[in-house]
mmCIF file of C-alpha atoms and ligand atoms in Angstrom:
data_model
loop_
_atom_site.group_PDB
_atom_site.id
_atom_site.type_symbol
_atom_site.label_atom_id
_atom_site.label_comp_id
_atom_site.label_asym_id
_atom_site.label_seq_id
_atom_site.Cartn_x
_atom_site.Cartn_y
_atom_site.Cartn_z
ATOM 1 C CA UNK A 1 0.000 0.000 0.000
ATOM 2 C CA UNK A 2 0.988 3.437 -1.039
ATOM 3 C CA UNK A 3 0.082 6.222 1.498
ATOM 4 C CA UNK A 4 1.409 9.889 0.689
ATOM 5 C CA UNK A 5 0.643 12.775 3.497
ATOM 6 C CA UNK A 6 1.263 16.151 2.506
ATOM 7 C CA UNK A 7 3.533 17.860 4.387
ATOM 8 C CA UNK A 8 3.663 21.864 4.791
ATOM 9 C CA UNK A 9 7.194 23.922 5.559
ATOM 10 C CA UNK A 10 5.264 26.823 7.450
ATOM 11 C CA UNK A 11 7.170 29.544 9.243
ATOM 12 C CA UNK A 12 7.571 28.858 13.162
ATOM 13 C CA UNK A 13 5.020 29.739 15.172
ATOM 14 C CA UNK A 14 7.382 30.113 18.156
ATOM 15 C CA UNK A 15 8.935 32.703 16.478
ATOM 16 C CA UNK A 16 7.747 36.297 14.750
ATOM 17 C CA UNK A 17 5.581 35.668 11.594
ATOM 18 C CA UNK A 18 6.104 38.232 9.014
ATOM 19 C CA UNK A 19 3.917 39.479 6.431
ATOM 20 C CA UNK A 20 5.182 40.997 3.227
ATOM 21 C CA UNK A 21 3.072 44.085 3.175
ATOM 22 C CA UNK A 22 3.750 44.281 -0.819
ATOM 23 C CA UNK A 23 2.779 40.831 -2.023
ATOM 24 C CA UNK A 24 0.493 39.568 0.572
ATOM 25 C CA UNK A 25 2.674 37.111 1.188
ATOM 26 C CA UNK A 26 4.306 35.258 4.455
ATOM 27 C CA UNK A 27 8.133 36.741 4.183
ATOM 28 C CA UNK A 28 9.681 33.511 5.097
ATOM 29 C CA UNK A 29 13.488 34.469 5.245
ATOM 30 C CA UNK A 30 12.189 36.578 8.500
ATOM 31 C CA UNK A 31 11.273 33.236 10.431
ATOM 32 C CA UNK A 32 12.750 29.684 10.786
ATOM 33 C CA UNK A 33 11.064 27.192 8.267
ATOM 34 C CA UNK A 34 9.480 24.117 9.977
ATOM 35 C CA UNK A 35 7.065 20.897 9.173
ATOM 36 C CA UNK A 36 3.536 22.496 10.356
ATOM 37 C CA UNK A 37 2.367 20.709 13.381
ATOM 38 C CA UNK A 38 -0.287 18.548 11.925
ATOM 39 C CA UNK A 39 1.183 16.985 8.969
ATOM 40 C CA UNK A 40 4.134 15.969 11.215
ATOM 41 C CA UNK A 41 1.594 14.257 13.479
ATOM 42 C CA UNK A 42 -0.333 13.059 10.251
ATOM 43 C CA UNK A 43 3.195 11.810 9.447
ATOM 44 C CA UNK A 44 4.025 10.027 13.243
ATOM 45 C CA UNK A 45 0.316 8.568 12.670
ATOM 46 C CA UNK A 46 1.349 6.821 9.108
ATOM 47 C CA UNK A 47 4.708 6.064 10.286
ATOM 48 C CA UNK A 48 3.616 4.229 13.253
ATOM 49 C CA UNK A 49 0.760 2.043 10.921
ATOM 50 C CA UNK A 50 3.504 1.102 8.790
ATOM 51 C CA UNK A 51 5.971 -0.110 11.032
ATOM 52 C CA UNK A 52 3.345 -2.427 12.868
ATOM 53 C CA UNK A 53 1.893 -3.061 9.733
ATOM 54 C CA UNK A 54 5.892 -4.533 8.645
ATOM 55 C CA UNK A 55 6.042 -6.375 11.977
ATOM 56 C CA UNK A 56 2.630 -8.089 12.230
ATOM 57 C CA UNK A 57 2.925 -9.461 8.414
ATOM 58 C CA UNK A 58 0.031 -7.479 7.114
ATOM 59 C CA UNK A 59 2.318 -5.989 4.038
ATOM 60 C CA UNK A 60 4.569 -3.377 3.497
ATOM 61 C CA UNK A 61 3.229 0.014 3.377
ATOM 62 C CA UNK A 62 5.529 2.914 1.404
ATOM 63 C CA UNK A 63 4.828 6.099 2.889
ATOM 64 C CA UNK A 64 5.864 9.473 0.565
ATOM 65 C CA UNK A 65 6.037 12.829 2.163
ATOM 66 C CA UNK A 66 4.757 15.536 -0.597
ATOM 67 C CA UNK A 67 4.820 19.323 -0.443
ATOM 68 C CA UNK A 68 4.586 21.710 -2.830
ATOM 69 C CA UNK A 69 6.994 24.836 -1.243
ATOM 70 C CA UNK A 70 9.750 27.014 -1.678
ATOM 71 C CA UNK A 71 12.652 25.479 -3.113
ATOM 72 C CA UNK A 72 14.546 26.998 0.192
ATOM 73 C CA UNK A 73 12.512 24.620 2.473
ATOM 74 C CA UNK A 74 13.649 21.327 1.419
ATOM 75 C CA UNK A 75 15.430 20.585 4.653
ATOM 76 C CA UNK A 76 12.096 20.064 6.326
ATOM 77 C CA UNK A 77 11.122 16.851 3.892
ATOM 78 C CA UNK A 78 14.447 15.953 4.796
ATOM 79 C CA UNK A 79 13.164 15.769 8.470
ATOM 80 C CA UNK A 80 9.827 13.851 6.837
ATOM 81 C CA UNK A 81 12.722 11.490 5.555
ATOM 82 C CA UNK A 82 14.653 11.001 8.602
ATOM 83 C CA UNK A 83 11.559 10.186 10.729
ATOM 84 C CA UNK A 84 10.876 7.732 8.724
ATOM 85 C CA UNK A 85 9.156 8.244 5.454
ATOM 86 C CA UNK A 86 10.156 5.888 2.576
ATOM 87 C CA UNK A 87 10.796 8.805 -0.481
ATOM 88 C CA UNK A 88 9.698 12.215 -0.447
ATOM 89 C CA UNK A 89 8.404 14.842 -3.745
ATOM 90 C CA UNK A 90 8.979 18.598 -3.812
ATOM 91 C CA UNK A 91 7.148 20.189 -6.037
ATOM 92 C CA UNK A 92 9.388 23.487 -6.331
ATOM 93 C CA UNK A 93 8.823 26.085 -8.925
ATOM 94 C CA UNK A 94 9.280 29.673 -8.587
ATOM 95 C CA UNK A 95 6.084 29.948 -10.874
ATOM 96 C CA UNK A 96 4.132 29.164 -7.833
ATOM 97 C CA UNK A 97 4.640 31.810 -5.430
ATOM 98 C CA UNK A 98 1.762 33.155 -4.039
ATOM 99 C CA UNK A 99 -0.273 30.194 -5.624
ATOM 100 C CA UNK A 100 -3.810 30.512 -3.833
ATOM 101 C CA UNK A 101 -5.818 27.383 -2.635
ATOM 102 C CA UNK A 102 -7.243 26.810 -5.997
ATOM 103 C CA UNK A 103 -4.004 26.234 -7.885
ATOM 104 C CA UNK A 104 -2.165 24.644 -5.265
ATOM 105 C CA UNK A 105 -4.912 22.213 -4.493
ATOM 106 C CA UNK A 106 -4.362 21.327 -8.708
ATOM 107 C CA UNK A 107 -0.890 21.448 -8.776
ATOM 108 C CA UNK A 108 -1.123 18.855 -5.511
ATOM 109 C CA UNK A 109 -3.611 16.967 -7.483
ATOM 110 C CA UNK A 110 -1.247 16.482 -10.593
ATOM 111 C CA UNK A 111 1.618 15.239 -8.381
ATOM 112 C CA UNK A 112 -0.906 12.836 -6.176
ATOM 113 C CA UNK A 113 -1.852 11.472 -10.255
ATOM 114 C CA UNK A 114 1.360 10.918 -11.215
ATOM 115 C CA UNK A 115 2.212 9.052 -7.559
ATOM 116 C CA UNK A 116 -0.835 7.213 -7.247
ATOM 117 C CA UNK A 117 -1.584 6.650 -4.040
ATOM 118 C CA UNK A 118 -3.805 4.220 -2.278
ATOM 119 C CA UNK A 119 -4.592 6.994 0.417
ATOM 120 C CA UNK A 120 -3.371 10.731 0.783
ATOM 121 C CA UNK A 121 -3.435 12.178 4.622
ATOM 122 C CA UNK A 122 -3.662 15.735 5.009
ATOM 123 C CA UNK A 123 -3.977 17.840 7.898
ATOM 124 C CA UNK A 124 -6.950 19.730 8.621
ATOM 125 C CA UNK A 125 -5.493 23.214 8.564
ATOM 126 C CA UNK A 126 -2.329 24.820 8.228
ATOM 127 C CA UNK A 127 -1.189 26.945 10.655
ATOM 128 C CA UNK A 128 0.355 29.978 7.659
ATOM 129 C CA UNK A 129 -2.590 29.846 5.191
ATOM 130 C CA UNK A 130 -5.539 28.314 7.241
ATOM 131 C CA UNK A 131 -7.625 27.844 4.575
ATOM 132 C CA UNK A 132 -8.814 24.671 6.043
ATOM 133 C CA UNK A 133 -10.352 23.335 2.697
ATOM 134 C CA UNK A 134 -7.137 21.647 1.023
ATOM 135 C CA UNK A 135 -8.316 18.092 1.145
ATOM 136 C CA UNK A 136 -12.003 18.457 0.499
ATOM 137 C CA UNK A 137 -10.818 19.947 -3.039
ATOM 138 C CA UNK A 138 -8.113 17.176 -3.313
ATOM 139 C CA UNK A 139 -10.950 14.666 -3.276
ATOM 140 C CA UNK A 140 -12.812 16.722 -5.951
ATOM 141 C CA UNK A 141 -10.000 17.151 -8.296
ATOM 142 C CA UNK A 142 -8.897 13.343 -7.937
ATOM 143 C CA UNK A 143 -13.217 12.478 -7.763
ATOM 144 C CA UNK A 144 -11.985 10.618 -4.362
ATOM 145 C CA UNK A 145 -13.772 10.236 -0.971
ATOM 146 C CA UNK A 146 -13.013 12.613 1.823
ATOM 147 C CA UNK A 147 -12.819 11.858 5.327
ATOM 148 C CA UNK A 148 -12.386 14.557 7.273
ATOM 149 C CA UNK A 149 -11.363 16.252 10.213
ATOM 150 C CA UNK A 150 -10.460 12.856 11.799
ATOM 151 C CA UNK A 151 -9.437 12.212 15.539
ATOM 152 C CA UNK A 152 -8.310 8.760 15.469
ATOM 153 C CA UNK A 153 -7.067 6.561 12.148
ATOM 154 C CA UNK A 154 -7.558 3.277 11.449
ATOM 155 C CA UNK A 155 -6.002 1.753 7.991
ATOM 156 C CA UNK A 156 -6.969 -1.686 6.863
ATOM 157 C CA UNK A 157 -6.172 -2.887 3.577
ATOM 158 C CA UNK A 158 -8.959 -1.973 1.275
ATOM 159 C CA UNK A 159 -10.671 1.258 3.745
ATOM 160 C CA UNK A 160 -9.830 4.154 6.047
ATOM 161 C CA UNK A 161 -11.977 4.523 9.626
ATOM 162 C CA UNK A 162 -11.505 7.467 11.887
ATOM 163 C CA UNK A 163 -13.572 9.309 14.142
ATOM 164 C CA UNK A 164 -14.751 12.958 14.127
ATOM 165 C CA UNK A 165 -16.049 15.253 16.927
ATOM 166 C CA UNK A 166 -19.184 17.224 16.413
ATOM 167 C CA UNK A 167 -21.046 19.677 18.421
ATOM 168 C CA UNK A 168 -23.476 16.783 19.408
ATOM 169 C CA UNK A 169 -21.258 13.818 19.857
ATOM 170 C CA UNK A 170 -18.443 11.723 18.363
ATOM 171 C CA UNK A 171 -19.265 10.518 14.585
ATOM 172 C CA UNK A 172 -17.172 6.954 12.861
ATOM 173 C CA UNK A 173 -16.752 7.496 9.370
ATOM 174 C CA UNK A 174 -15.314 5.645 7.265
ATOM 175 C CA UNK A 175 -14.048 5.621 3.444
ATOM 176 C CA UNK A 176 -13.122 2.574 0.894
ATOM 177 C CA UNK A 177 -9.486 3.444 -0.451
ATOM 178 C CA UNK A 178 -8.001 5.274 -2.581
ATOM 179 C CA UNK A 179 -9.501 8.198 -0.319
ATOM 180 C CA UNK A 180 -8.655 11.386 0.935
ATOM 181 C CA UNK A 181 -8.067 11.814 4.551
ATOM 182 C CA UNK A 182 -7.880 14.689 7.082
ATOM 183 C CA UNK A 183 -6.777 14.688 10.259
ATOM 184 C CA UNK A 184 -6.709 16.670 13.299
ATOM 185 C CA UNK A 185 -4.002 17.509 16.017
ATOM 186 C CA UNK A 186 -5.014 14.755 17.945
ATOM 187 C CA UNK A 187 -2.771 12.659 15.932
ATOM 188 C CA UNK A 188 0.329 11.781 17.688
ATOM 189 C CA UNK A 189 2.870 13.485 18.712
ATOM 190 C CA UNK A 190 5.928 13.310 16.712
ATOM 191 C CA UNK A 191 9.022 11.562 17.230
ATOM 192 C CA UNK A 192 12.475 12.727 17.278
ATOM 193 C CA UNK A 193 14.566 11.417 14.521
ATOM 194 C CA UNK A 194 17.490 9.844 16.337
ATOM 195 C CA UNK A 195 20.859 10.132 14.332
ATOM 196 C CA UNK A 196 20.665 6.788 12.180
ATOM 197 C CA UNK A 197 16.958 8.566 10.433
ATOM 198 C CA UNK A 198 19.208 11.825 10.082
ATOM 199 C CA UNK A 199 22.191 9.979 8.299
ATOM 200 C CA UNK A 200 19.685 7.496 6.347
ATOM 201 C CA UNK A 201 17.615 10.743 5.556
ATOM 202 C CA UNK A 202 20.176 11.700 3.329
ATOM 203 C CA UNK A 203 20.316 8.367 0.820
ATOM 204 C CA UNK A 204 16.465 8.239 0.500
ATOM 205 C CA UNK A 205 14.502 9.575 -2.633
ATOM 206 C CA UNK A 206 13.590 12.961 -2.981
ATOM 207 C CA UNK A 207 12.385 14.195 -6.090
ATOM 208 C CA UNK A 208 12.195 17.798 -6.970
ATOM 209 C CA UNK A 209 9.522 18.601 -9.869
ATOM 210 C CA UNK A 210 8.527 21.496 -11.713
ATOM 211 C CA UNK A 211 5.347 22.362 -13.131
ATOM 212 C CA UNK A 212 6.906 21.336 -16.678
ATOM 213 C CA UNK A 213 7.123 18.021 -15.057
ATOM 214 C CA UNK A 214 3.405 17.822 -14.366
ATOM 215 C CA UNK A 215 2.574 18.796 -17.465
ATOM 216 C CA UNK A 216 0.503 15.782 -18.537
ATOM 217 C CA UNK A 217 -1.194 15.188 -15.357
ATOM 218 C CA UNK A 218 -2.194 18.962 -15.088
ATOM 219 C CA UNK A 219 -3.850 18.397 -18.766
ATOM 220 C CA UNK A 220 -5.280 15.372 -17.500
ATOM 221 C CA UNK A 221 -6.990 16.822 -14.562
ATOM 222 C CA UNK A 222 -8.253 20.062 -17.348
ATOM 223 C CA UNK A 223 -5.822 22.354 -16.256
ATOM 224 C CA UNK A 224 -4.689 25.291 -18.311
ATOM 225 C CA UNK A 225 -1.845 27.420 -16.890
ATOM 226 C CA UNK A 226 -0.362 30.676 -19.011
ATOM 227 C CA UNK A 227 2.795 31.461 -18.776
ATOM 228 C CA UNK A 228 3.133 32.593 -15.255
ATOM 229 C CA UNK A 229 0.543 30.112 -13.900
ATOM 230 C CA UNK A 230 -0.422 32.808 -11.835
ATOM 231 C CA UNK A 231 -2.246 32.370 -8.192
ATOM 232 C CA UNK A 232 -5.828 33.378 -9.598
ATOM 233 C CA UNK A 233 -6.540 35.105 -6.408
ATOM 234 C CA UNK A 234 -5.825 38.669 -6.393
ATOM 235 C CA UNK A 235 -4.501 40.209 -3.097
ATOM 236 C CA UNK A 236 -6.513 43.647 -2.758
ATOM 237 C CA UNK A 237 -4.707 44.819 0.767
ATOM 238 C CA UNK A 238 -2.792 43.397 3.337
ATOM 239 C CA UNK A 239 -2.128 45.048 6.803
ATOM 240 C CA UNK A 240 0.573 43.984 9.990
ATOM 241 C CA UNK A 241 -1.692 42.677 13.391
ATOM 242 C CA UNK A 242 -1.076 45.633 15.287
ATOM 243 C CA UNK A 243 1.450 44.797 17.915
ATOM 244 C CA UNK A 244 -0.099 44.006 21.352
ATOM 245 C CA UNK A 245 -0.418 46.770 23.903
ATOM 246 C CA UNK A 246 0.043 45.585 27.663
ATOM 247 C CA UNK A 247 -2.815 44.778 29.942
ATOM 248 C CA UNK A 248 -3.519 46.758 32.927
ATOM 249 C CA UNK A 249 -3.063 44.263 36.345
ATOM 250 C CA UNK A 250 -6.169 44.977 38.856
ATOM 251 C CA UNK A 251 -5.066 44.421 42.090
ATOM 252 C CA UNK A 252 -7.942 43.518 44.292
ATOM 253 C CA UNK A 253 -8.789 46.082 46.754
ATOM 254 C CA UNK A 254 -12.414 45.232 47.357
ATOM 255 C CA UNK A 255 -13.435 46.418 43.491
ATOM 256 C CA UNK A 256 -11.624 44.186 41.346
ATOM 257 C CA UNK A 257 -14.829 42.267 40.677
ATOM 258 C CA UNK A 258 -16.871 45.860 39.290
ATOM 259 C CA UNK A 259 -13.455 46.801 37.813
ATOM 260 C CA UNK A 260 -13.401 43.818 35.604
ATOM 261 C CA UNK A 261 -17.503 43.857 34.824
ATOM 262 C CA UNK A 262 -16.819 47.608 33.994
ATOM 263 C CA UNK A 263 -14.130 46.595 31.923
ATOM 264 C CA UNK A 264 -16.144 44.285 29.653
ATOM 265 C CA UNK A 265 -18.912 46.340 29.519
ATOM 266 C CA UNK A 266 -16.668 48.958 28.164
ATOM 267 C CA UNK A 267 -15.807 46.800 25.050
ATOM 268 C CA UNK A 268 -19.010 45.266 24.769
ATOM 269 C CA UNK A 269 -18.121 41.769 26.162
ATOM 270 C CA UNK A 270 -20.297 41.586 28.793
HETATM 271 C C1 FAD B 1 7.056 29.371 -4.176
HETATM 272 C C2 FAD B 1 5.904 29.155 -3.195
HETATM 273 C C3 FAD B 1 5.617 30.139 -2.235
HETATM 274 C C4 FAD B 1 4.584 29.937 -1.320
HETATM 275 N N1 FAD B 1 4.325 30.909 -0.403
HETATM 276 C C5 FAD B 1 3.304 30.716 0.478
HETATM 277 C C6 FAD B 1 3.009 31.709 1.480
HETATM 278 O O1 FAD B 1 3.660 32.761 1.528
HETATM 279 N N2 FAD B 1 2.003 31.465 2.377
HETATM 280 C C7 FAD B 1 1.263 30.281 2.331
HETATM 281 O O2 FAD B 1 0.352 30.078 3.176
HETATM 282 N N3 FAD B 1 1.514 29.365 1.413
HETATM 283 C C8 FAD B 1 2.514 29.533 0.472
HETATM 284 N N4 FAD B 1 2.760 28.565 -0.453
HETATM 285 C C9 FAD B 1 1.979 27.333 -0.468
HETATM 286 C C10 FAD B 1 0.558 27.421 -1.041
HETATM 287 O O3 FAD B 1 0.291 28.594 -1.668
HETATM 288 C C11 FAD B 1 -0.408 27.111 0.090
HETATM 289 O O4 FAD B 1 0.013 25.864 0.541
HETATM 290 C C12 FAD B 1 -1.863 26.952 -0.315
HETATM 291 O O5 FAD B 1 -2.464 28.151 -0.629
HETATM 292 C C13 FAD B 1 -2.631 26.152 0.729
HETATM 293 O O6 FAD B 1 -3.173 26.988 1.726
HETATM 294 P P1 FAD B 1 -3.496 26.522 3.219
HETATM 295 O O7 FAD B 1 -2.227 26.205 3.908
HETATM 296 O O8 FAD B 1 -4.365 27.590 3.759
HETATM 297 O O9 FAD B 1 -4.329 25.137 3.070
HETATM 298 P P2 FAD B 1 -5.126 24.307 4.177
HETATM 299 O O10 FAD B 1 -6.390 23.860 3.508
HETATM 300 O O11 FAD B 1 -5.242 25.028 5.484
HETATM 301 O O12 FAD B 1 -4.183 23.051 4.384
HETATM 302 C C14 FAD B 1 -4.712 21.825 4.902
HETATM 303 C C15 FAD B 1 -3.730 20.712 4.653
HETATM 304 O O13 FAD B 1 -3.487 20.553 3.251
HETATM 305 C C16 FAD B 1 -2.125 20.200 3.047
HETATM 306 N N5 FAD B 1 -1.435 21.285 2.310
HETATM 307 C C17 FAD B 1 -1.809 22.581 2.141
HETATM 308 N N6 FAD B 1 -0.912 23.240 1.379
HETATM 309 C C18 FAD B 1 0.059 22.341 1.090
HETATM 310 C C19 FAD B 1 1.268 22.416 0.349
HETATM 311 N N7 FAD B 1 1.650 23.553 -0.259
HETATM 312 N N8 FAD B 1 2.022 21.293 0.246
HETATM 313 C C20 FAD B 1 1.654 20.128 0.856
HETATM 314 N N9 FAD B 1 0.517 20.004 1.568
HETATM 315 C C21 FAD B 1 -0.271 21.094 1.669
HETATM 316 C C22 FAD B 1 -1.490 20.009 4.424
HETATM 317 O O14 FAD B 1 -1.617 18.670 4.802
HETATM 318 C C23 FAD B 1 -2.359 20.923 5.288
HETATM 319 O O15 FAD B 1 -2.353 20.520 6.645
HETATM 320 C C24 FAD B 1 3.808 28.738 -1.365
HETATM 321 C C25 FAD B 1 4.097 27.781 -2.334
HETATM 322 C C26 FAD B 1 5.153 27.968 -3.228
HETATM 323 C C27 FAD B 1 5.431 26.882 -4.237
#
């Protein structure tokens, strides 16, 4: 079995995130470069069904990280690699920059095509972009079942089970494969890749395409992209968060409680 989860290089959210004012764009030379939570735990999850799917007998399972980044951000599939991931593809090309969901979600597609996988994990949000609606139009593109939004994964040979919290309960769904999955951050968490992943990291597959390399799975999938394959979203304004200002501390005196009522009242919270 084939399983590729898509991995994201997003800018570190322990550090400062910087928007380019200009382009609309995250200016990611301003902030260290690392997996996005999620798709690492996507990855742990996958990882971990593969290695007790090797030692129980139930068949080998290849698991391919895939982004679609910055050509700067390859050292983070190399982390994909070293924790454990059989091959990883990079689909780099300078073309792409500022892609919006639309033509990344076909570019993705084209690449999933020309891997074909038996099942394609996702995570259910990114933590730079956020759009949140990556895999549903992964499924569309590749006419695939989505499960989404999943807590807990369960791969057998021929389906995909997982469970998915609602405002009224829990919810079991469950997809035959190929499918598209989401999951959550409820996946778990990552491992460390001791120094054996690291130095095998570096002998593994990792293939770097361009969108001249997608070409026929782009025209397969009715994609027509001009010469600059632009991002079909336009960016009309961007503007910085405003920094935060500090809060005041109420010391409690006897009118901390009106204080704070006063307080929310003021800005319509109460
Ligand atoms: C040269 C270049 C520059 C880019 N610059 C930016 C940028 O500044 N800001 C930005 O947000 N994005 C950038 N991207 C990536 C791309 O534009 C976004 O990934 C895309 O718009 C998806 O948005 P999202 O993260 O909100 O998707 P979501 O729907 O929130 O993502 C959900 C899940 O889909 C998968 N996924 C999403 N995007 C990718 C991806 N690119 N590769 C692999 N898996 C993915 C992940 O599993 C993720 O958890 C760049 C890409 C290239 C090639």
């Amino acid at each position: 079995m084939k399983i590729v989860v898509l991995v994201k290089p997003v800018p570190d959210t322990y550090g400062d995130r910087v928007l380019n004012l200009e382009t609309g764009l995250a200016d990611r030379a301003a902030s260290e470069t690392v997996l996005d939570e999620i798709t690492e735990r996507a990855l742990e999850a996958v990882i971990r069904h593969a290695e007790e799917s090797a030692k129980s007998g139930a068949g080998d399972v290849e698991v391919i990280a895939m982004t679609m980044a910055p050509a700067e951000s390859q050292s983070t599939l190399r982390k994909a690699l070293a924790m454990g991931a059989a091959s990883a593809v990079h689909v780099a090309d300078e073309r792409l920059a500022g892609a919006d969901l639309v033509r990344t979600a076909e570019v993705l597609a084209a690449a999933l095509r020309r891997a074909g996988a038996d099942l394609i994990v996702a995570g259910n949000g990114s933590t730079d972009g956020s759009g949140g609606v990556m895999p549903s139009m992964l499924a569309e593109l590749l006419e695939l079942p989505a499960a989404t939004r999943l807590e807990t994964l369960e791969i057998t040979a021929d389906a995909v089970r997982g469970t998915r919290e609602t405002d009224g309960g829990t919810m079991t769904v469950t997809a035959a494969l190929p499918a598209v999955v989401s999951v959550t951050e409820r996946m778990p968490d990552p491992r460390f890749p001791a120094l054996k992943g690291i130095m095998g990291a570096k002998k593994k597959p990792l293939e770097v395409l361009t969108l001249d390399d997608l070409g026929a799975e782009l025209e397969a999938l009715g994609v027509e992209l001009d010469e600059t394959a632009s991002a079909r979203s336009i960016m009309v304004a961007a503007t910085q968060r405003p920094a935060r200002e500090a809060g005041e501390i109420i010391t409690d005196d006897g009118t901390a409680g009106e204080r704070i009522a006063a307080f929310l009242a003021d800005r319509r919270l109460a």
